[in-house]
Amino acid sequence: MMECVGKEHQLERLRAIMHRLRAPGGCPWDAEQTHESLIPNLIEEAYETVDTIRRGDREHLKEELGDLLLQVVFHSELAEEDGVFDMDEVARGISEKLIRRHPHVFGQSDAEGSEAVLKQWDEIKRAEKGDEDEVYLHGVGKGLPALMRAAKLQKKASKVGFDWPDEEGVFEKVSEEIVEIADALENGSDEDVAEEIGDLMFSVVNLARVRKLDPEVLMAAANAKFEKRFAAMEHALKERGQGLEEASLDEMEAEWQAAKAR
């Protein structure tokens, strides 16, 4: 199976390779791994896949999806060794979930439009998990980075009408939080300042959401812009025979503004 080149058998081939790597006489590193030790790899591969999508790098997307798929296969192999489940059960589980949560396609539901479909999905999900008696935001976005979870919490709350009537109110809230930070900086403790900064960040995420913008994408773009301008500033200083350590703040700021203008 490991030498199979037939297109229709490549998933089985990947599983066979993973099994061999974990078997006696296989790879020492692979043999030492656990679900817990692989967490950083799983997160890293997911983010690298996201990065290729955001950059429109279709050439490398296939490779990154393969790296991400390997993590699923690896965890499934570990679970199979423990007698808990295997890759086939993982695939069966998601297939059955998709059918259950799409009754408008595979059943008798008449949900029409994306909004109705998402509402139906949430209702089915809460029923499946026995969450009808839990608080409404129970489990929303658990495990997500804080920025992404903030947007998910806000979006879920908006579905029951807990939302600003327009973006003007959200912007006023952002302005209000800035004032509260200024007050905390002048009169509050470090804990007060930290809390107010968190409130401001949450409000900015809300502003992005009501504008139908993904805050994670916006933050990634801001990071890329900062990195690009910093590199331009560094290059300009280098052309003048200066390193970052030798340049003064005023000199760095001047080159930063020049890079920004360009």
mmCIF file with all atom_site columns, N, CA and C in Angstrom, residues 232 236 252-262:
data_model
loop_
_atom_site.group_PDB
_atom_site.id
_atom_site.type_symbol
_atom_site.label_atom_id
_atom_site.label_alt_id
_atom_site.label_comp_id
_atom_site.label_asym_id
_atom_site.label_entity_id
_atom_site.label_seq_id
_atom_site.pdbx_PDB_ins_code
_atom_site.Cartn_x
_atom_site.Cartn_y
_atom_site.Cartn_z
_atom_site.occupancy
_atom_site.B_iso_or_equiv
_atom_site.pdbx_formal_charge
_atom_site.auth_seq_id
_atom_site.auth_comp_id
_atom_site.auth_asym_id
_atom_site.auth_atom_id
_atom_site.pdbx_PDB_model_num
ATOM 1  N N  . ALA A 1 232 ? 11.479 48.540 5.439  1.00 0.00 ? 232 ALA A N  1
ATOM 2  C CA . ALA A 1 232 ? 11.879 49.667 4.595  1.00 0.00 ? 232 ALA A CA 1
ATOM 3  C C  . ALA A 1 232 ? 12.701 50.671 5.398  1.00 0.00 ? 232 ALA A C  1
ATOM 4  N N  . ALA A 1 236 ? 16.618 51.657 4.682  1.00 0.00 ? 236 ALA A N  1
ATOM 5  C CA . ALA A 1 236 ? 17.031 53.043 4.465  1.00 0.00 ? 236 ALA A CA 1
ATOM 6  C C  . ALA A 1 236 ? 18.166 53.426 5.413  1.00 0.00 ? 236 ALA A C  1
ATOM 7  N N  . MET A 1 252 ? 14.874 56.967 13.247 1.00 0.00 ? 252 MET A N  1
ATOM 8  C CA . MET A 1 252 ? 13.996 55.855 12.855 1.00 0.00 ? 252 MET A CA 1
ATOM 9  C C  . MET A 1 252 ? 12.608 56.369 12.482 1.00 0.00 ? 252 MET A C  1
ATOM 10 N N  . GLU A 1 253 ? 12.106 57.332 13.248 1.00 0.00 ? 253 GLU A N  1
ATOM 11 C CA . GLU A 1 253 ? 10.777 57.888 12.965 1.00 0.00 ? 253 GLU A CA 1
ATOM 12 C C  . GLU A 1 253 ? 10.752 58.590 11.616 1.00 0.00 ? 253 GLU A C  1
ATOM 13 N N  . ALA A 1 254 ? 11.822 59.303 11.284 1.00 0.00 ? 254 ALA A N  1
ATOM 14 C CA . ALA A 1 254 ? 11.887 59.994 9.991  1.00 0.00 ? 254 ALA A CA 1
ATOM 15 C C  . ALA A 1 254 ? 11.833 59.004 8.836  1.00 0.00 ? 254 ALA A C  1
ATOM 16 N N  . GLU A 1 255 ? 12.580 57.922 8.953  1.00 0.00 ? 255 GLU A N  1
ATOM 17 C CA . GLU A 1 255 ? 12.568 56.905 7.893  1.00 0.00 ? 255 GLU A CA 1
ATOM 18 C C  . GLU A 1 255 ? 11.242 56.156 7.851  1.00 0.00 ? 255 GLU A C  1
ATOM 19 N N  . TRP A 1 256 ? 10.641 55.973 9.020  1.00 0.00 ? 256 TRP A N  1
ATOM 20 C CA . TRP A 1 256 ? 9.312  55.327 9.074  1.00 0.00 ? 256 TRP A CA 1
ATOM 21 C C  . TRP A 1 256 ? 8.299  56.168 8.309  1.00 0.00 ? 256 TRP A C  1
ATOM 22 N N  . GLN A 1 257 ? 8.300  57.479 8.564  1.00 0.00 ? 257 GLN A N  1
ATOM 23 C CA . GLN A 1 257 ? 7.344  58.356 7.878  1.00 0.00 ? 257 GLN A CA 1
ATOM 24 C C  . GLN A 1 257 ? 7.610  58.391 6.386  1.00 0.00 ? 257 GLN A C  1
ATOM 25 N N  . ALA A 1 258 ? 8.887  58.319 6.004  1.00 0.00 ? 258 ALA A N  1
ATOM 26 C CA . ALA A 1 258 ? 9.229  58.284 4.580  1.00 0.00 ? 258 ALA A CA 1
ATOM 27 C C  . ALA A 1 258 ? 8.700  57.004 3.934  1.00 0.00 ? 258 ALA A C  1
ATOM 28 N N  . ALA A 1 259 ? 8.854  55.895 4.645  1.00 0.00 ? 259 ALA A N  1
ATOM 29 C CA . ALA A 1 259 ? 8.338  54.609 4.124  1.00 0.00 ? 259 ALA A CA 1
ATOM 30 C C  . ALA A 1 259 ? 6.825  54.654 4.027  1.00 0.00 ? 259 ALA A C  1
ATOM 31 N N  . LYS A 1 260 ? 6.199  55.265 5.015  1.00 0.00 ? 260 LYS A N  1
ATOM 32 C CA . LYS A 1 260 ? 4.734  55.374 5.014  1.00 0.00 ? 260 LYS A CA 1
ATOM 33 C C  . LYS A 1 260 ? 4.251  56.225 3.830  1.00 0.00 ? 260 LYS A C  1
ATOM 34 N N  . ALA A 1 261 ? 4.972  57.325 3.574  1.00 0.00 ? 261 ALA A N  1
ATOM 35 C CA . ALA A 1 261 ? 4.614  58.187 2.456  1.00 0.00 ? 261 ALA A CA 1
ATOM 36 C C  . ALA A 1 261 ? 4.744  57.479 1.130  1.00 0.00 ? 261 ALA A C  1
ATOM 37 N N  . ARG A 1 262 ? 5.768  56.624 1.010  1.00 0.00 ? 262 ARG A N  1
ATOM 38 C CA . ARG A 1 262 ? 5.970  55.888 -0.238 1.00 0.00 ? 262 ARG A CA 1
ATOM 39 C C  . ARG A 1 262 ? 4.877  54.866 -0.465 1.00 0.00 ? 262 ARG A C  1
#
